[in-house]
XYZ file of C-alpha atoms in Angstrom:
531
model
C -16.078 -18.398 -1.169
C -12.856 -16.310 -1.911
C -14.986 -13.791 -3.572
C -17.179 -13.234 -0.709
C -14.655 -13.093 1.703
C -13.204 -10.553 -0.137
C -16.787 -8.703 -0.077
C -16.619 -8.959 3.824
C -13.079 -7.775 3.754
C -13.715 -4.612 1.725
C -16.174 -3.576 4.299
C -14.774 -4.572 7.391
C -12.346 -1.633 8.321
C -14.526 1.249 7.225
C -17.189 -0.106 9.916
C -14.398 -0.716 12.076
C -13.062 2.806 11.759
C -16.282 4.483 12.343
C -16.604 3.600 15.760
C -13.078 3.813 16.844
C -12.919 7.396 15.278
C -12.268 9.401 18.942
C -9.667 6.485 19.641
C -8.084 6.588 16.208
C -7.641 10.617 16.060
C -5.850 10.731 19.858
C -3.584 7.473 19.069
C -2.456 9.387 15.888
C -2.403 12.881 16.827
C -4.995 14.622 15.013
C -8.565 15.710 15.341
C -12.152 14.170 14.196
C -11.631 16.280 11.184
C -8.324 14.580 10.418
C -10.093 11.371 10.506
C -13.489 12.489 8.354
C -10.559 13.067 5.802
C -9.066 9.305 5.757
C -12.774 8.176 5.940
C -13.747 10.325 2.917
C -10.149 9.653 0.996
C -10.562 5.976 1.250
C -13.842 6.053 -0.140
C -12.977 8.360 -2.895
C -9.783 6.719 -3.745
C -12.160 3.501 -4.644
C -14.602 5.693 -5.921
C -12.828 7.225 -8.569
C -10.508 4.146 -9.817
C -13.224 1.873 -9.418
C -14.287 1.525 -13.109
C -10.433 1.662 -14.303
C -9.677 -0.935 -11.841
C -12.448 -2.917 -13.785
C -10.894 -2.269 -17.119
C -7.425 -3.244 -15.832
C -9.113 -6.670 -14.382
C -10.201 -7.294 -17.699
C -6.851 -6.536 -19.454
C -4.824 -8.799 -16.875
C -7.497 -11.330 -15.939
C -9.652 -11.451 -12.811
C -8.473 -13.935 -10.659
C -4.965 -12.118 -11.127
C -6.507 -8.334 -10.347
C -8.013 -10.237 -7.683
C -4.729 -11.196 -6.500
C -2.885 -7.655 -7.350
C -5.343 -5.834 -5.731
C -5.520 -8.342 -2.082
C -1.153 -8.027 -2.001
C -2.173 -3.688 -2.041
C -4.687 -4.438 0.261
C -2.753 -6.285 2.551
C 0.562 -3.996 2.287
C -2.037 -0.746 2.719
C -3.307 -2.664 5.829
C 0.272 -3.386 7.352
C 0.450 0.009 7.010
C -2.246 1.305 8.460
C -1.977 -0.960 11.424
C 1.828 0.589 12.036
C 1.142 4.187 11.044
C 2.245 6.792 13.629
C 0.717 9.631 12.451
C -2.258 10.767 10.047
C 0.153 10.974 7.102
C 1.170 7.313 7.388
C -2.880 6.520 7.830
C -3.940 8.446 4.891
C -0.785 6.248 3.092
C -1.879 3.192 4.040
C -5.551 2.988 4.830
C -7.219 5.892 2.287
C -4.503 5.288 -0.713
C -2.956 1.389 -0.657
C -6.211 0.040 0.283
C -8.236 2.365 -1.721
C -6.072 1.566 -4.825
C -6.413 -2.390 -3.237
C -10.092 -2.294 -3.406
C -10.280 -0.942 -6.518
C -8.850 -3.944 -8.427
C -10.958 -6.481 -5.989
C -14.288 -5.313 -6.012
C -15.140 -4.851 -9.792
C -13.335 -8.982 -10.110
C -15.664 -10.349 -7.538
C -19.070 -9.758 -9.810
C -16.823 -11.386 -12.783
C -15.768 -14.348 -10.220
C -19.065 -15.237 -9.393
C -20.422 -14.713 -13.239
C -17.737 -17.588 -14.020
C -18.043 -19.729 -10.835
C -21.858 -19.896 -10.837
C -23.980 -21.517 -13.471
C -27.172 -18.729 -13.964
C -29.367 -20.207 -12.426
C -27.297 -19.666 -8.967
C -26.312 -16.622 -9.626
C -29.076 -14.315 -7.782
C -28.404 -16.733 -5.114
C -24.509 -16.221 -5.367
C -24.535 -12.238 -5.668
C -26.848 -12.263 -2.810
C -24.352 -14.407 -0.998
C -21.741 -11.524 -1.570
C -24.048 -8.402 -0.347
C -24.677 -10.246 2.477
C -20.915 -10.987 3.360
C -21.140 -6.733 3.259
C -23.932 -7.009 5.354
C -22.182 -8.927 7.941
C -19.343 -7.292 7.955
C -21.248 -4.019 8.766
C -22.834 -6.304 11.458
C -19.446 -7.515 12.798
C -17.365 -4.601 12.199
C -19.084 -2.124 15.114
C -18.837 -4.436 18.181
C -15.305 -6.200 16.418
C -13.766 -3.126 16.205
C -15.198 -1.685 19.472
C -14.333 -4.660 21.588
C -10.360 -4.967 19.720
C -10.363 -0.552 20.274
C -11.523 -0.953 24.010
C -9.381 -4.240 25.040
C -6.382 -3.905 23.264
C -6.212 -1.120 20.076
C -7.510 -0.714 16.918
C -4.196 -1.307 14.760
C -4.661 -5.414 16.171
C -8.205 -5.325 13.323
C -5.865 -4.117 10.478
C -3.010 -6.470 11.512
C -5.581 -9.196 11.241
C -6.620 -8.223 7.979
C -3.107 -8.797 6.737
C -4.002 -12.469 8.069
C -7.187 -13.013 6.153
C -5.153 -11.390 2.899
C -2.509 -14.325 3.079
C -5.539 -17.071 3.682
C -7.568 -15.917 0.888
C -4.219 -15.643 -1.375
C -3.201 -19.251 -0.864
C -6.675 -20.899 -2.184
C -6.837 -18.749 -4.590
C -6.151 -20.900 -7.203
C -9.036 -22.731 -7.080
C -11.260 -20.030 -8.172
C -12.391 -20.305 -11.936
C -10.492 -17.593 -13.594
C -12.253 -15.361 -16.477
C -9.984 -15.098 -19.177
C -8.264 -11.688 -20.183
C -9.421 -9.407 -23.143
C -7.586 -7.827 -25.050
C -9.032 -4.210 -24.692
C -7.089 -1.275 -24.464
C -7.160 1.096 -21.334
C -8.463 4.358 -22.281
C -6.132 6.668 -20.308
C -7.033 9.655 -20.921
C -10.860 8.975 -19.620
C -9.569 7.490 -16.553
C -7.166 10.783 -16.036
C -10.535 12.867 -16.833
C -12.464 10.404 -14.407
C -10.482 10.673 -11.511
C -9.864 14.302 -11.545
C -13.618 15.125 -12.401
C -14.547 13.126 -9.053
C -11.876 13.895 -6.820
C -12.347 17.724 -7.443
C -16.088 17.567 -6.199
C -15.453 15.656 -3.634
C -12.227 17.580 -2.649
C -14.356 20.545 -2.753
C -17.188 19.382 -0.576
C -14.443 18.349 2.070
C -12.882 21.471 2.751
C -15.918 23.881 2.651
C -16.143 23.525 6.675
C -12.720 25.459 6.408
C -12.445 27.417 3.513
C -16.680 28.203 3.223
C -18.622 27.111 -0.068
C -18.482 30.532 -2.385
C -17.435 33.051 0.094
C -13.728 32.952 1.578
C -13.532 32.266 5.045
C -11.606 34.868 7.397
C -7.553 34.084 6.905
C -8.520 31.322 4.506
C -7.165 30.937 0.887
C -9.221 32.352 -1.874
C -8.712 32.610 -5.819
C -10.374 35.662 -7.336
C -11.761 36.923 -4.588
C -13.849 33.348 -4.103
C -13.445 30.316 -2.079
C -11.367 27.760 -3.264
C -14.363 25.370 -2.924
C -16.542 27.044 -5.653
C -13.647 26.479 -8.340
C -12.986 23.134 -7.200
C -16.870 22.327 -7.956
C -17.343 23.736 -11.147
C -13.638 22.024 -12.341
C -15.626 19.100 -10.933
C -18.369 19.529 -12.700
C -16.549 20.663 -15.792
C -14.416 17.880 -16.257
C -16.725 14.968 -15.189
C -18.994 16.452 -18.270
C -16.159 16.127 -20.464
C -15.490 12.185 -19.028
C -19.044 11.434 -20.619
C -18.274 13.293 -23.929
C -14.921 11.738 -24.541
C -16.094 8.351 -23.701
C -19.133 8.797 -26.190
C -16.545 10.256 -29.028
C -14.643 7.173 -28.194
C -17.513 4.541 -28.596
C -18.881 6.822 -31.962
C -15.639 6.362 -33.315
C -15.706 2.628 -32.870
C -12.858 2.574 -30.358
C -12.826 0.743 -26.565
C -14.332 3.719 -24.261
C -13.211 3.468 -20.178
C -17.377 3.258 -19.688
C -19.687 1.986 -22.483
C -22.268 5.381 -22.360
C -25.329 3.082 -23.605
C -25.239 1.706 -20.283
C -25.956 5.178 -18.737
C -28.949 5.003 -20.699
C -30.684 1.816 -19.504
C -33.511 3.238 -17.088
C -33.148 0.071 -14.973
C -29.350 0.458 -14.294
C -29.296 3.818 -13.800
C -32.299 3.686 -11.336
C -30.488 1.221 -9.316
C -27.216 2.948 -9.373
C -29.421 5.895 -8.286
C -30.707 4.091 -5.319
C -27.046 2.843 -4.512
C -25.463 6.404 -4.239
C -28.334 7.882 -2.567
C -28.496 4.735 0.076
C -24.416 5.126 0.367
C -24.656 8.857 0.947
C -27.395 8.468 3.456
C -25.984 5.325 5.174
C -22.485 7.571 5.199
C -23.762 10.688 7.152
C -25.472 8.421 9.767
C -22.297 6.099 10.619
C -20.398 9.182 10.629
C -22.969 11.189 12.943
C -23.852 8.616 15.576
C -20.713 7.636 16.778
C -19.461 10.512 17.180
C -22.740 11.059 19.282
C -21.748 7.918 21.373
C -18.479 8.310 21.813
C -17.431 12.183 22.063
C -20.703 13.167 23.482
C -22.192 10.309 25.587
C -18.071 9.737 26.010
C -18.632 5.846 26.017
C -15.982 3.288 24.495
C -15.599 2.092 21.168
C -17.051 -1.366 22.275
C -20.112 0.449 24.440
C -20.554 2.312 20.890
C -20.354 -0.814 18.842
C -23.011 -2.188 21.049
C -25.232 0.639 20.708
C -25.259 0.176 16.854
C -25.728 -3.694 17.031
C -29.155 -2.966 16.395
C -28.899 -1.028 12.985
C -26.535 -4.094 12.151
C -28.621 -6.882 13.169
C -31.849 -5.565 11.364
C -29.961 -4.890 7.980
C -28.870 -8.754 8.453
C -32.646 -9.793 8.414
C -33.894 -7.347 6.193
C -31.351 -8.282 3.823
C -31.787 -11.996 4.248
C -35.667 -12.446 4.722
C -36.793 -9.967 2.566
C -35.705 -12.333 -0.479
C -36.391 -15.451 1.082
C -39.668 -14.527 2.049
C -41.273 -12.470 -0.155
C -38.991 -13.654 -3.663
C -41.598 -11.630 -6.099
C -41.556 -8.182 -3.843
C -42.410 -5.347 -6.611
C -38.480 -3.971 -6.152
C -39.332 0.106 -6.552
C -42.364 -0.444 -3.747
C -39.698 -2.765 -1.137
C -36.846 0.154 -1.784
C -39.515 3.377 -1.125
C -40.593 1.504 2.000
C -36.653 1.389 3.062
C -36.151 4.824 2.293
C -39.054 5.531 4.264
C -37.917 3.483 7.506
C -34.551 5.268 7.322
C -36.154 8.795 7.241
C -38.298 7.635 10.270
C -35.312 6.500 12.089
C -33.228 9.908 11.592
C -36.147 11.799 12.279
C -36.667 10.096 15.697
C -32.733 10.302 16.278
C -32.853 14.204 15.749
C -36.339 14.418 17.980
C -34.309 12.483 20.629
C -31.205 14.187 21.158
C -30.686 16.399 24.130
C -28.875 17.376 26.681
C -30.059 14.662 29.351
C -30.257 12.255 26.820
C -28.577 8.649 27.095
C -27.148 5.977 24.790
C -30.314 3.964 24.624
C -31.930 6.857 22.432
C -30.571 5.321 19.349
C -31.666 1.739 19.640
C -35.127 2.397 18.107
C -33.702 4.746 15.624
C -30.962 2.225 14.427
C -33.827 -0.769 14.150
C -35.455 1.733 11.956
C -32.179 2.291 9.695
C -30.954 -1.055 9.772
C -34.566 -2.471 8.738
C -34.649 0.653 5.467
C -30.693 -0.563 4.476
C -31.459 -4.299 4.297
C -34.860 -3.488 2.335
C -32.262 -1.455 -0.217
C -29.819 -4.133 -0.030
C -32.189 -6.920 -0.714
C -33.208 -5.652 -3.792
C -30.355 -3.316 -5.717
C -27.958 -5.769 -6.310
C -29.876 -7.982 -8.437
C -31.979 -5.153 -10.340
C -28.383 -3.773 -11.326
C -26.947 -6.828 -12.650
C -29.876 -8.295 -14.367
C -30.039 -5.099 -16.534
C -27.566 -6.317 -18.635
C -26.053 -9.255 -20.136
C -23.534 -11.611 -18.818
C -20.679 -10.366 -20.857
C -21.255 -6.669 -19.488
C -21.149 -7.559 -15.535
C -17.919 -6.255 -15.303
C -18.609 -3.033 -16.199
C -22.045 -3.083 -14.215
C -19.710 -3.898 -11.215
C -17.507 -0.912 -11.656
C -20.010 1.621 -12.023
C -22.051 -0.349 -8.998
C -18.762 0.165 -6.906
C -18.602 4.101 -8.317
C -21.800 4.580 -7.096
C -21.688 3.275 -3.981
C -18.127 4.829 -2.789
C -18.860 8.008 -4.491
C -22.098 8.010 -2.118
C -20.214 7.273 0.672
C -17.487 9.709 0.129
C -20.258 12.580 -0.606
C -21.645 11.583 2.468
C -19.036 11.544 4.330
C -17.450 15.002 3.172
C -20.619 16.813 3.047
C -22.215 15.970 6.838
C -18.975 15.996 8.542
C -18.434 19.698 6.799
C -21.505 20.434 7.899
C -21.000 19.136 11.180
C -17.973 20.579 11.757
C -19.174 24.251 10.128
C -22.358 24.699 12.229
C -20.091 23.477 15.274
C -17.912 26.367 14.729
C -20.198 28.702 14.369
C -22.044 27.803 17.177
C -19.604 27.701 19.618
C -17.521 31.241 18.505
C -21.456 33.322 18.912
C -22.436 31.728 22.201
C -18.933 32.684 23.323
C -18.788 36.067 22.086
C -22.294 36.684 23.393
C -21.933 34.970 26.899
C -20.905 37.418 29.313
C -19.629 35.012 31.377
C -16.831 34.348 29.461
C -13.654 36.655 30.080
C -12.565 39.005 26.434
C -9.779 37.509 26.613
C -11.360 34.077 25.814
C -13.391 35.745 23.831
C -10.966 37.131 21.217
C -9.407 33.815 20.938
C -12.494 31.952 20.314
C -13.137 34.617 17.119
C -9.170 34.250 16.075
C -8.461 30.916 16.398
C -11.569 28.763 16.577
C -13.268 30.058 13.518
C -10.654 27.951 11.792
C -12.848 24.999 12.795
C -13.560 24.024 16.437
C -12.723 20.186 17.250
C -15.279 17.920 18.594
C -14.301 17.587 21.914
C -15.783 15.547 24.762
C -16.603 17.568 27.943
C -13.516 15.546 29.348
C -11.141 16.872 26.617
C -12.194 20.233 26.819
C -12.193 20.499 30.519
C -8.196 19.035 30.441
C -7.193 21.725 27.463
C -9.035 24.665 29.562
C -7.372 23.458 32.839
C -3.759 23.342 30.481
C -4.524 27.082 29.160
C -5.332 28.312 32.712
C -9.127 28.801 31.954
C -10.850 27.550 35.438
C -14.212 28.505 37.684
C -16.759 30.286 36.047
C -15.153 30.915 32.889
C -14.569 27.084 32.085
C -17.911 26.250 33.241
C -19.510 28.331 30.579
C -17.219 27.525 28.131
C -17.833 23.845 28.604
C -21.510 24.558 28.827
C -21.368 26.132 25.048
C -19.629 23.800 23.994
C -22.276 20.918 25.200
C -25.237 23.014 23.483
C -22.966 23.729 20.376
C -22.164 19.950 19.518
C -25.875 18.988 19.999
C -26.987 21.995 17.709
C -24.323 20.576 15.330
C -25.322 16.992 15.346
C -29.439 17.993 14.713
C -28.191 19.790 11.886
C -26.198 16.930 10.492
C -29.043 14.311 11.107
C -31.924 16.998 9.868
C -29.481 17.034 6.193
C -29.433 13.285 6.059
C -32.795 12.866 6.436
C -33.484 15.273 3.772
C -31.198 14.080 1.319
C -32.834 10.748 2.489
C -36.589 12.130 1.249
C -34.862 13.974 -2.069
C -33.859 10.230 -2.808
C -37.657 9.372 -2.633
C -37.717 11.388 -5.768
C -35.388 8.816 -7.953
C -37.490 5.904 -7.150
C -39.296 5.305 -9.970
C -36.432 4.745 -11.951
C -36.369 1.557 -10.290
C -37.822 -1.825 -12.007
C -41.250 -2.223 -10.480
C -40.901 -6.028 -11.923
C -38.866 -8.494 -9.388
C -35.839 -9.947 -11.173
C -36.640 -13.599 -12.787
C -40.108 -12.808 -12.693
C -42.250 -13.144 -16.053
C -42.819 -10.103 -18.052
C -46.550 -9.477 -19.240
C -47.552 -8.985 -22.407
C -49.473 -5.856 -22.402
C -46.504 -3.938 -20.455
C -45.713 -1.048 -22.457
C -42.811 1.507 -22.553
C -44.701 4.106 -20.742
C -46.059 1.696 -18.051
C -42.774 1.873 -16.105
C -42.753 5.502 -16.014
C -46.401 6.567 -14.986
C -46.024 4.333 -12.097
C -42.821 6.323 -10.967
């Protein structure tokens, strides 16, 4: 039980925060771009201490990292609940919790490995994902109806609750003993740089432009910032892998065992996990924003309007193994990844300018359905790749993929987002003769920088504030309606294709449900001529 609740814990605020996101940025002072940070952060934070976190469990013990990690979570929470500005957020929320989650999440698949006999284990791990799955069902109209009613800070003050409940039964959790394995430091120092600098990178391309510098922006060498921070990314991640091999060649304890990489049915469901995160990640970041800057509803009208996508992954999740136990895995995830791209497509086809809130509901059936199919299944086929004694590990990387996804996700659509927003807005205002120069010049100065998503509401107050009125606010408002639509197509039309490029992965995934009998005359090529 402890386990679990920790599962629905984990997931709880990042739901919570996605629909609160206009709320959150005005209560703290900042902008949706300040937010897409402690969104991205948070996940990256997990992301890239996720596997350490799972070595350190091992080293201390797992109910005790368990423990550790809930006391971060809990003080990052406090935090967050208190914080008075973005700095104090990023503090609590994308670091303490981050750091938190990263001790919890790799324990729970070790928790459940000692606290369920094998032949409840499927049952068990399934028990956890859908925990996850309910608190992405919860989180939406929780968060929304806490945001609208009273604030958001009351959800994280609350989780400081369920912290303290879970820590006082803890005890009766069956505990899996320590190792004595030694932390390899200097993979986790290559790990987390490797990741954070490619994600770091993808971030601030909106503002500093991928290879080419962006006017008054910082450049090294003539380049963007961004290009260097990829290809140290990229650099240094490759030199992660080759340590860690030299470290298992020479017979020493490596941060990640490297034959794991190699198993085609853990790395095809790992696949499917990052690709499902970094799908899942641009649409929860997207469609609220949709719903609550554009459509300007409240965070518990925008909760409501996502209920959908959260009640379908519930029964997808749920039926899909009860009902059909033997579902061919690879066919049940392609059919997911094929609802989702449906469901963006019809999203993108929908928006417009006299378009309402109830546009989404037959989009978000459509995503919530394709999630639960990937949910149903990827858990299991990346656990039952390997043995008992390796679950650990299989949880870290699991965990790796699925925040790295997320961040990704997050980083790259909002940059998007936010870049086609800008440059939207600064050549229909430079090219609408409507406008005054004057307005004009400032929207090629200053807004270049990055133009805020504003509602109409917002930007009508700041024109009023500057002394912009009449005409010349009208058709600055007007552009700045069009512009946020054009930005938000563009957004949705990149999810859906990373979405498709996924399709591409699939047959890395087992084609054989898990527990089922293997047949005789499989071969080693079978697997791959049906990818």
């Amino acid at each position: 039980m402890e386990p679990t609740s920790g599962q629905f814990l984990m997931t709880l605020d990042s739901s919570v925060m996605n629909v609160s996101m206009a709320t959150v940025a005005a209560d703290v002072g900042t902008t949706i771009t300040g937010i897409q940070t402690a969104i991205t952060l948070y996940t990256l934070v997990m992301a890239t201490l996720m596997i350490t976190g799972g070595k350190v469990g091992a080293i201390m013990g797992r109910r005790r990292a368990f423990g550790v990690g809930l006391v971060v979570y809990g003080a990052g929470s406090l935090t967050t609940a208190l914080a008075p500005d973005l700095t104090v957020l990023l503090l609590g929320w994308s670091l303490l919790e981050g750091i938190g989650a990263a001790l919890i999440m790799p324990a729970i698949v070790s928790l459940v490995a000692a606290n369920f006999p094998p032949e409840r284990r499927t049952a068990a791990y399934g028990l956890v994902a859908a925990a996850g799955a309910m608190a992405v069902a919860l989180g939406p109209l929780l968060g929304g109806a806490v945001t609208t009613f009273a604030s958001w800070r009351y959800v994280f003050a609350g989780e400081v609750v369920i912290v303290a409940a879970i820590l006082a039964v803890l005890r009766k959790v069956q505990d899996v003993p320590s190792s004595r394995v030694r932390l390899d430091l200097v993979g986790s120092g290559l790990s987390v740089l490797g990741l954070g600098a490619l994600v770091y990178g993808v971030l601030r391309s909106s503002e500093w432009g991928w290879v080419l510098p962006k006017p008054g922006g910082p450049q090294l060498m003539g380049l963007s910032p961004v290009i260097w921070l990829l290809l140290t990314g990229l650099v240094v991640t490759y030199g992660f892998l080759r340590w860690e091999t030299h470290l298992a060649n020479a017979g020493r304890e490596p941060l990640l065992d490297p034959t794991l990489l190699r198993n085609r049915q853990l790395s095809g469901g790992l696949s499917m996990f990052f690709a499902q995160f970094l799908v899942q990640a641009g649409v929860f970041f997207t469609v609220p924003l949709f719903l609550s800057v554009v459509l300007e509803l409240s965070a518990l009208e925008t909760g409501l309007r996502i209920l959908p996508l959260s009640v379908a992954l519930v029964l997808a999740g749920a039926g899909i193994p009860k009902f059909r136990p033997q579902a061919n895995p690879r066919r049940v995830v392609r059919t997911g990844l094929g609802s989702m791209i449906v469901g963006i497509l019809i999203l993108v086809a929908g928006m417009d300018p006299d378009s309402n809130a109830a546009v989404v509901m037959i989009p978000m059936l459509f995503m919530g359905l394709g999630l639960g199919a990937l949910s149903s299944q990827l858990g299991a086929v990346t656990v039952s790749a390997v043995p008992d004694s390796q679950s650990a590990e299989v949880g870290g990387l699991q965990n790796t993929a699925t925040n790295l996804g997320a961040s990704l996700g997050t980083a790259l659509i909002g940059s998007v987002l936010i870049a086609t927003l800008t440059t939207s807005v600064v050549a229909s205002i430079e090219n609408n003769p409507a406008v005054p120069a004057s307005v004009q010049q400032r929207a090629s100065t200053e807004l270049a920088d990055g133009v805020p998503f504003l509602s109409t509401t917002q930007l009508q107050d700041a024109l009023e504030s500057a002394g912009v009125t009449g005409p010349a606010a009208d058709a600055v408002v007007d552009v700045n309606s069009d512009a946020r639509l054009d930005a938000l197509r563009v957004a949705l039309a990149l999810t859906a294709l990373l979405a498709v490029a996924s399709l591409f992965a699939t047959g890395r995934v087992s084609a054989r449900a898990v527990g089922s009998p293997v047949r005789e005359d499989h071969s080693p090529t079978e697997g791959a001529a049906a990818g």
